[in-house]
PDB file of C-alpha atoms and ligand atoms in Angstrom:
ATOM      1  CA  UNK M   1      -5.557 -22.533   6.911  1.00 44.00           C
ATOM      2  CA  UNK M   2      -2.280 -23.631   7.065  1.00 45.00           C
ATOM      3  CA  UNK M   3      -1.627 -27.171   5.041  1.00 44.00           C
ATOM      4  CA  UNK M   4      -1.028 -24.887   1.781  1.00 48.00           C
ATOM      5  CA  UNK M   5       2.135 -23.165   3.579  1.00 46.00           C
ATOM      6  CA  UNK M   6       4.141 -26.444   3.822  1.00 46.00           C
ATOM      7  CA  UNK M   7       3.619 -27.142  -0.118  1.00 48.00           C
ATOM      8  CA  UNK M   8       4.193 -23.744  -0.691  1.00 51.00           C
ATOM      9  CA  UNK M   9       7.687 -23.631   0.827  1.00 53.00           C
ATOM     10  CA  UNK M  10      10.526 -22.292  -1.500  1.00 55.00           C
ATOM     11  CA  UNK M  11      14.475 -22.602  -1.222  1.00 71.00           C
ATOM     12  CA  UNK M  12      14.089 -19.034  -1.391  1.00 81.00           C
ATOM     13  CA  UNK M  13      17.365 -17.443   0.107  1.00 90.00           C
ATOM     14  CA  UNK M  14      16.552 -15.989   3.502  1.00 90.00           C
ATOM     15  CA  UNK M  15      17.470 -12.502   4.494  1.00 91.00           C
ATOM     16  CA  UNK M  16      21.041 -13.228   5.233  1.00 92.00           C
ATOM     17  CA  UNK M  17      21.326 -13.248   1.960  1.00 91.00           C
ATOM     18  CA  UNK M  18      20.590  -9.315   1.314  1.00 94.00           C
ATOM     19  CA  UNK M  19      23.427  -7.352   0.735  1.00 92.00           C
ATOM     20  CA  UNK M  20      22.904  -3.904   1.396  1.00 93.00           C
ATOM     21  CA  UNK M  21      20.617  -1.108   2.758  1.00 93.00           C
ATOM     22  CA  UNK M  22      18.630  -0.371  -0.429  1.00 93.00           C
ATOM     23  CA  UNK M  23      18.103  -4.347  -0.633  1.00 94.00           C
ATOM     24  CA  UNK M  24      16.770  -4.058   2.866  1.00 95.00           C
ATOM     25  CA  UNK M  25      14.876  -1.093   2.862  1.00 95.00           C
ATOM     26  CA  UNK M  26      12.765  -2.603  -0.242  1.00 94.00           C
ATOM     27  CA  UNK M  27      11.989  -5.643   1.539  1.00 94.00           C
ATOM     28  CA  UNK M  28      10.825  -3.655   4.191  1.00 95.00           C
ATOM     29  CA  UNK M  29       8.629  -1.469   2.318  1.00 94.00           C
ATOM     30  CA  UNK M  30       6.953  -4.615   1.083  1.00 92.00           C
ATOM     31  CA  UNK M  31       6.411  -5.915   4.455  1.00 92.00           C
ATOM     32  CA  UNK M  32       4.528  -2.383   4.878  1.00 93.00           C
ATOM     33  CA  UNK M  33       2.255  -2.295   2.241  1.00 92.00           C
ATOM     34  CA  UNK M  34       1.034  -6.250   2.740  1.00 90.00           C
ATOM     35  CA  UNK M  35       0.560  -5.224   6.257  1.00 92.00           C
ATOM     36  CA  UNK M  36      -2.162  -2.305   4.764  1.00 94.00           C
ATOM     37  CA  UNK M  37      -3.592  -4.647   2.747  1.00 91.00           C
ATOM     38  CA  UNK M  38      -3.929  -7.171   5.376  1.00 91.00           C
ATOM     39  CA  UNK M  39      -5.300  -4.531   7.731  1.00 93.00           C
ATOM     40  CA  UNK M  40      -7.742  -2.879   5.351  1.00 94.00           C
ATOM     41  CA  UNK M  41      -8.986  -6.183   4.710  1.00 90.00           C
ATOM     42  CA  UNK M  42      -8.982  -7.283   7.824  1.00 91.00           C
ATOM     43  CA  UNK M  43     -11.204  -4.004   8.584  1.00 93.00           C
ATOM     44  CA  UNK M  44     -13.621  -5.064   6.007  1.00 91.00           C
ATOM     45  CA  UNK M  45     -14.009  -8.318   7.459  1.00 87.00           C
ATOM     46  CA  UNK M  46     -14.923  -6.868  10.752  1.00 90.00           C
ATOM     47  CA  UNK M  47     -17.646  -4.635   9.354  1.00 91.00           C
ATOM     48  CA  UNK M  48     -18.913  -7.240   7.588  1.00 86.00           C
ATOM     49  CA  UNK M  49     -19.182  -8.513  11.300  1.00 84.00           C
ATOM     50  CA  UNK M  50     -20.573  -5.402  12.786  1.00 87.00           C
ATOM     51  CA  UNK M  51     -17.891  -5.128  14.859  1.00 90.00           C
ATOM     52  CA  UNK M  52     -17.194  -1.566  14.550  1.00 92.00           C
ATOM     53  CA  UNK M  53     -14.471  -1.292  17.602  1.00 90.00           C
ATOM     54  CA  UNK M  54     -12.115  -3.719  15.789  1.00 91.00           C
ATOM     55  CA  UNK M  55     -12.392  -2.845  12.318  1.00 94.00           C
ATOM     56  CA  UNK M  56     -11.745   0.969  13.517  1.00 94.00           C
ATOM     57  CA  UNK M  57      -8.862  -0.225  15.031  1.00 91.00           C
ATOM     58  CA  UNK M  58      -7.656  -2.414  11.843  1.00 94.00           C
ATOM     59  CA  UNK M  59      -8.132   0.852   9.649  1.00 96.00           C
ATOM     60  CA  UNK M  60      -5.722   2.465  11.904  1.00 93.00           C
ATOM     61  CA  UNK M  61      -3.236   0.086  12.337  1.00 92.00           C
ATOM     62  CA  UNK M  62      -3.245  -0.031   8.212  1.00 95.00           C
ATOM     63  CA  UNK M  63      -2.768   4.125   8.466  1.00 95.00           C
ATOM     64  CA  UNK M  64      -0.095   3.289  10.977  1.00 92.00           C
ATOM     65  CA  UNK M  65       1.901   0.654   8.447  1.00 93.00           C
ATOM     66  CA  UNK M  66       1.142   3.185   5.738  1.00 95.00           C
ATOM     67  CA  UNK M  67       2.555   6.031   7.403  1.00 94.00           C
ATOM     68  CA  UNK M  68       5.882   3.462   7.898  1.00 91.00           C
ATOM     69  CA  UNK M  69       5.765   2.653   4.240  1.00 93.00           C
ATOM     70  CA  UNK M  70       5.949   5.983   3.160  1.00 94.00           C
ATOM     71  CA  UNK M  71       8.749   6.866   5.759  1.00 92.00           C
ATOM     72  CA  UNK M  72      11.090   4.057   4.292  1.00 92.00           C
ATOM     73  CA  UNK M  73      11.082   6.263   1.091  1.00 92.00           C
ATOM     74  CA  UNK M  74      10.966   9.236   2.894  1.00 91.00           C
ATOM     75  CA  UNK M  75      14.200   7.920   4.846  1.00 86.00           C
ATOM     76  CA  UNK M  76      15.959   6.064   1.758  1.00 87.00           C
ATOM     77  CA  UNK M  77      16.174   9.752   0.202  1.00 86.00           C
ATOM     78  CA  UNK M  78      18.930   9.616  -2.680  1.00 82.00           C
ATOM     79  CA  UNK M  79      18.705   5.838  -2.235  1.00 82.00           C
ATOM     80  CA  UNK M  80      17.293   4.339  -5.221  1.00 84.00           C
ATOM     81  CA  UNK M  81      15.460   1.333  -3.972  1.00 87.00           C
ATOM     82  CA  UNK M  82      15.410  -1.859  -6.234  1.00 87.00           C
ATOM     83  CA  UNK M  83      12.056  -3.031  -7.571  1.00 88.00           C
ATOM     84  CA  UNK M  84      12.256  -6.088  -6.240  1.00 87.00           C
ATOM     85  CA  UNK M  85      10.520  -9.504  -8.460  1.00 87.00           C
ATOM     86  CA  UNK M  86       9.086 -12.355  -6.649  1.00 82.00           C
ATOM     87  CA  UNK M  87      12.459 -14.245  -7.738  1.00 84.00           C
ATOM     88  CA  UNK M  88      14.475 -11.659  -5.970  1.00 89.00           C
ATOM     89  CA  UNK M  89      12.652 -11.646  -2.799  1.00 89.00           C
ATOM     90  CA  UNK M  90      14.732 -13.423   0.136  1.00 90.00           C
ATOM     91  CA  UNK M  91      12.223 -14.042   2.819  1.00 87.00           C
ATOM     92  CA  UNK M  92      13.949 -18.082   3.084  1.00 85.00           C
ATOM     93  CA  UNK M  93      11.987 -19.690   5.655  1.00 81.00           C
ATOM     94  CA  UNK M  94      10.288 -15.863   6.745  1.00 79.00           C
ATOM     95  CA  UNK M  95       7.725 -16.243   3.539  1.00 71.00           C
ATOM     96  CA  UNK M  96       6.001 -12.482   3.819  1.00 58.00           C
ATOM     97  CA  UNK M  97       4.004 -12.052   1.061  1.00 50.00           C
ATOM     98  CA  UNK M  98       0.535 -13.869   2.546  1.00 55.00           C
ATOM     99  CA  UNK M  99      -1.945 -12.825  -0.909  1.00 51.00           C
ATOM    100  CA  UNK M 100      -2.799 -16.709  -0.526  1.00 52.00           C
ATOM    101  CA  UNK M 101      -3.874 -16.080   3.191  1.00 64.00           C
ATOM    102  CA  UNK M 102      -5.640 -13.297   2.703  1.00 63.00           C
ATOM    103  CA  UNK M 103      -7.410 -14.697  -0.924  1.00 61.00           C
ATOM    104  CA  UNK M 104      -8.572 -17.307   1.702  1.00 63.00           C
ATOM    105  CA  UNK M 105     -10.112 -14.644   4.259  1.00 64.00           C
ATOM    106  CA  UNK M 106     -13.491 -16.556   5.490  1.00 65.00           C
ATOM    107  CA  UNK M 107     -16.525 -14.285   5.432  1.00 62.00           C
ATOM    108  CA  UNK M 108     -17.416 -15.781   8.357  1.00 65.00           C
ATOM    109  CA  UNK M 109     -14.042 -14.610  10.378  1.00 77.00           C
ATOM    110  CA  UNK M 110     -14.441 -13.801  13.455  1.00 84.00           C
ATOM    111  CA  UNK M 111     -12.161 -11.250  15.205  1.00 88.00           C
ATOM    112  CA  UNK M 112     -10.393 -14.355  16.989  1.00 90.00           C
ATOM    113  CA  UNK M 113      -9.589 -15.504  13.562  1.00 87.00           C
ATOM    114  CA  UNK M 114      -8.835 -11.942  12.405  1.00 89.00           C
ATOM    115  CA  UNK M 115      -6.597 -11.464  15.199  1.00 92.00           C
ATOM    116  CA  UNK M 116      -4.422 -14.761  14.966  1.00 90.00           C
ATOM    117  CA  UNK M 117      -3.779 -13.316  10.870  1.00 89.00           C
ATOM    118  CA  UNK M 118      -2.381  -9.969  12.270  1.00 91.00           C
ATOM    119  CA  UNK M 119      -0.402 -11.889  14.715  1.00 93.00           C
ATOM    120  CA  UNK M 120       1.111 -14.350  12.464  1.00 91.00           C
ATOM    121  CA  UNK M 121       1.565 -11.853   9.915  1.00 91.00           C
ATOM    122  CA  UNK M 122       3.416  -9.712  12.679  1.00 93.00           C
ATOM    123  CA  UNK M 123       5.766 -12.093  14.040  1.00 93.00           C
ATOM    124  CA  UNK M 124       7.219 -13.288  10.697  1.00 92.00           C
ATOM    125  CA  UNK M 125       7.537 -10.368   9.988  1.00 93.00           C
ATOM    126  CA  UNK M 126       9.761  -9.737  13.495  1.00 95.00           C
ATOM    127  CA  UNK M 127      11.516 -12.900  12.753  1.00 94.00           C
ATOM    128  CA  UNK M 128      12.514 -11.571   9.256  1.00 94.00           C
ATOM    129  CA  UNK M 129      14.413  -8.781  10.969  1.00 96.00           C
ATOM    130  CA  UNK M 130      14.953 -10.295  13.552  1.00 96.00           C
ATOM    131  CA  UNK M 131      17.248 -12.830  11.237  1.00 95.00           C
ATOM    132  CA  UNK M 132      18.385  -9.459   9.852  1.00 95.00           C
ATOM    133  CA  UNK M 133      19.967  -7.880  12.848  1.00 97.00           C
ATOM    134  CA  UNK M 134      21.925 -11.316  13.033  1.00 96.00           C
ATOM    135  CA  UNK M 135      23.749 -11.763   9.710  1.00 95.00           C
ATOM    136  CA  UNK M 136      23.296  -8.004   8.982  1.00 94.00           C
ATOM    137  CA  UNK M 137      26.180  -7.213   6.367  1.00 92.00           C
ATOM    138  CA  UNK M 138      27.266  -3.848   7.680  1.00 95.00           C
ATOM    139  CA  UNK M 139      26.739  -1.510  10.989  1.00 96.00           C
ATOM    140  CA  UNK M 140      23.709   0.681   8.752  1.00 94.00           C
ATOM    141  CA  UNK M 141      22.361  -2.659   7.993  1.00 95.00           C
ATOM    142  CA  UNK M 142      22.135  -3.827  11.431  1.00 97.00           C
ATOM    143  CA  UNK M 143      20.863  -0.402  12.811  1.00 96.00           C
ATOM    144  CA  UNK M 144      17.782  -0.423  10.353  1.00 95.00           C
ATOM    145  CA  UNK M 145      16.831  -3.662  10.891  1.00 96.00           C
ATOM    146  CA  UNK M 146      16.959  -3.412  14.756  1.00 97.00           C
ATOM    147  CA  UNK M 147      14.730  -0.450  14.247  1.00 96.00           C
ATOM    148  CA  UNK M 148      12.400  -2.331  12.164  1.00 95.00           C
ATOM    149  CA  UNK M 149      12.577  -5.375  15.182  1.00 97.00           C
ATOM    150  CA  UNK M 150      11.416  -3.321  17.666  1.00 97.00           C
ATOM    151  CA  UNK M 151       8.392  -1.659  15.416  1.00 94.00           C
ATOM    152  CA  UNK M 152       7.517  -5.174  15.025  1.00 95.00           C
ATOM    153  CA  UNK M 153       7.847  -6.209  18.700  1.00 97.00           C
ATOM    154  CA  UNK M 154       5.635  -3.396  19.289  1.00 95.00           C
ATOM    155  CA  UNK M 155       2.729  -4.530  16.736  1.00 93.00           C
ATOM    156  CA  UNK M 156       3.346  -8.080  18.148  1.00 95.00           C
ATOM    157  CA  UNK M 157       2.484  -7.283  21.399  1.00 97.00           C
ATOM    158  CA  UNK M 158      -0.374  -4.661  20.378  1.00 94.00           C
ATOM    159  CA  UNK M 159      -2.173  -7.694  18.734  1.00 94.00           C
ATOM    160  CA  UNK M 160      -1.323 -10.188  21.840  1.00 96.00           C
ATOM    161  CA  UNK M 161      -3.088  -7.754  23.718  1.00 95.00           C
ATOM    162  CA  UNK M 162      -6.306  -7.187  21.762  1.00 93.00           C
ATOM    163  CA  UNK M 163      -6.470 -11.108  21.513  1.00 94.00           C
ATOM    164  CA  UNK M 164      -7.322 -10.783  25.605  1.00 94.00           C
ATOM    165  CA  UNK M 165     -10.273  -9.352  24.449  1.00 93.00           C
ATOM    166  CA  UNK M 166     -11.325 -11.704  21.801  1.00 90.00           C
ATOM    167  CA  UNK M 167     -11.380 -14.908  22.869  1.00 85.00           C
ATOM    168  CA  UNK M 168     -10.942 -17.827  20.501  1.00 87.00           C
ATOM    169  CA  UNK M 169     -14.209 -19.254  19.563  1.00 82.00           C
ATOM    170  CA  UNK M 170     -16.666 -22.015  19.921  1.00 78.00           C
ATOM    171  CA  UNK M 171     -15.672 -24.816  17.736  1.00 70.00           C
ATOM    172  CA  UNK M 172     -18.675 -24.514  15.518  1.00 66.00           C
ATOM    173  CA  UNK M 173     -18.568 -21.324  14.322  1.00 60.00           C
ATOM    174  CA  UNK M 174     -17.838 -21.969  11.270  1.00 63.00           C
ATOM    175  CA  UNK M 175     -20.953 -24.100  10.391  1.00 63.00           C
ATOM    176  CA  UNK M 176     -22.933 -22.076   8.164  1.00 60.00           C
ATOM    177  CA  UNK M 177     -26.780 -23.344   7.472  1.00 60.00           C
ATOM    178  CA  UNK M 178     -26.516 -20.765   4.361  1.00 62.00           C
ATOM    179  CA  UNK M 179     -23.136 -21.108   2.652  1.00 61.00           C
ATOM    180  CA  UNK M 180     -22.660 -18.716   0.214  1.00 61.00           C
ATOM    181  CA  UNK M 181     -21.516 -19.907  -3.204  1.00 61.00           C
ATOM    182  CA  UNK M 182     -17.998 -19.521  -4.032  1.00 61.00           C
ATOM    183  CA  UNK M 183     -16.652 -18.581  -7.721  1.00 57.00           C
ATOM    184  CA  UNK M 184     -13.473 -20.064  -8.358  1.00 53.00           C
TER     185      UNK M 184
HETATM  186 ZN1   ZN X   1       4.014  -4.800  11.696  1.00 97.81          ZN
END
């Protein structure tokens, strides 16, 4: 799953490049609403797999992110938050957006696999603020994005716990005797 991400690396400018709150705030809300995506698919995936306990907790986690989305505007008030293009994103080295991940979801993942997703997802996304809080331009700056670090840590470690509990699998599991076909 991961050869693609070299190639696709951009000389995107990284987030010390944002230069206010509004610029900051959108790039946050579009770290939210990937992570429901992500999650809701994520869900899917584990219903697909029966496993009821996970994808109930994947459709809450995506309620959770939502519920953060929807603060951001909440919280930005009077703020008029860019639209931001892919050519003005500045993830740099932090790459967010994972639609190529996700467009590469096995049907046959299991909630190991599912798991390691959420986790990578969630601590680029930590790293991303984490970057933030460093070469933050202003005091506001630095107090959202420390906000948004911790919110992070805390997802981080909610997935490195759940991955106790799911145990990386067998080596084989991905050796299908049925393969479905795939439409490109
Ligand atoms: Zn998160």
């Amino acid at each position: 799953m991961s050869e693609d991400k070299a190639t696709a690396k951009t000389s995107q400018p990284g987030p010390e490049a944002i230069e206010s709150v509004e610029e900051l705030l959108a790039h946050a809300y579009v770290i939210e609403v990937d992570a429901v995506e992500r999650y809701n698919l994520l869900a899917d995936q584990m219903e697909v797999h029966n496993n009821s306990e996970l994808a109930a907790l994947f459709r809450k986690l995506a309620g959770h992110e939502e519920h953060h989305a929807k603060e951001i505007l909440e919280r930005a008030g009077d703020k008029a938050l860019p639209k931001l293009k892919s050519s003005d994103y500045k993830w740099g080295e932090f790459e967010a957006p994972e639609a190529a991940e996700l467009d590469r979801a096995h049907y046959l993942m299991t909630p190991w696999h599912a798991l390691q997703m959420a986790l990578r997802a969630e601590k680029r996304a930590f790293a991303f603020f984490d970057q933030l809080v460093k070469t933050a331009k202003d005091d506001e700056m630095k107090k959202w994005s420390e906000e948004f670090r911790e919110e992070e840590a805390e997802h981080v470690r909610l997935v490195e716990e759940l991955l106790t509990r799911y145990p990386e699998p067998a080596e084989d599991w991905a050796e299908d005797p049925d393969p479905p076909v795939y439409l490109e």
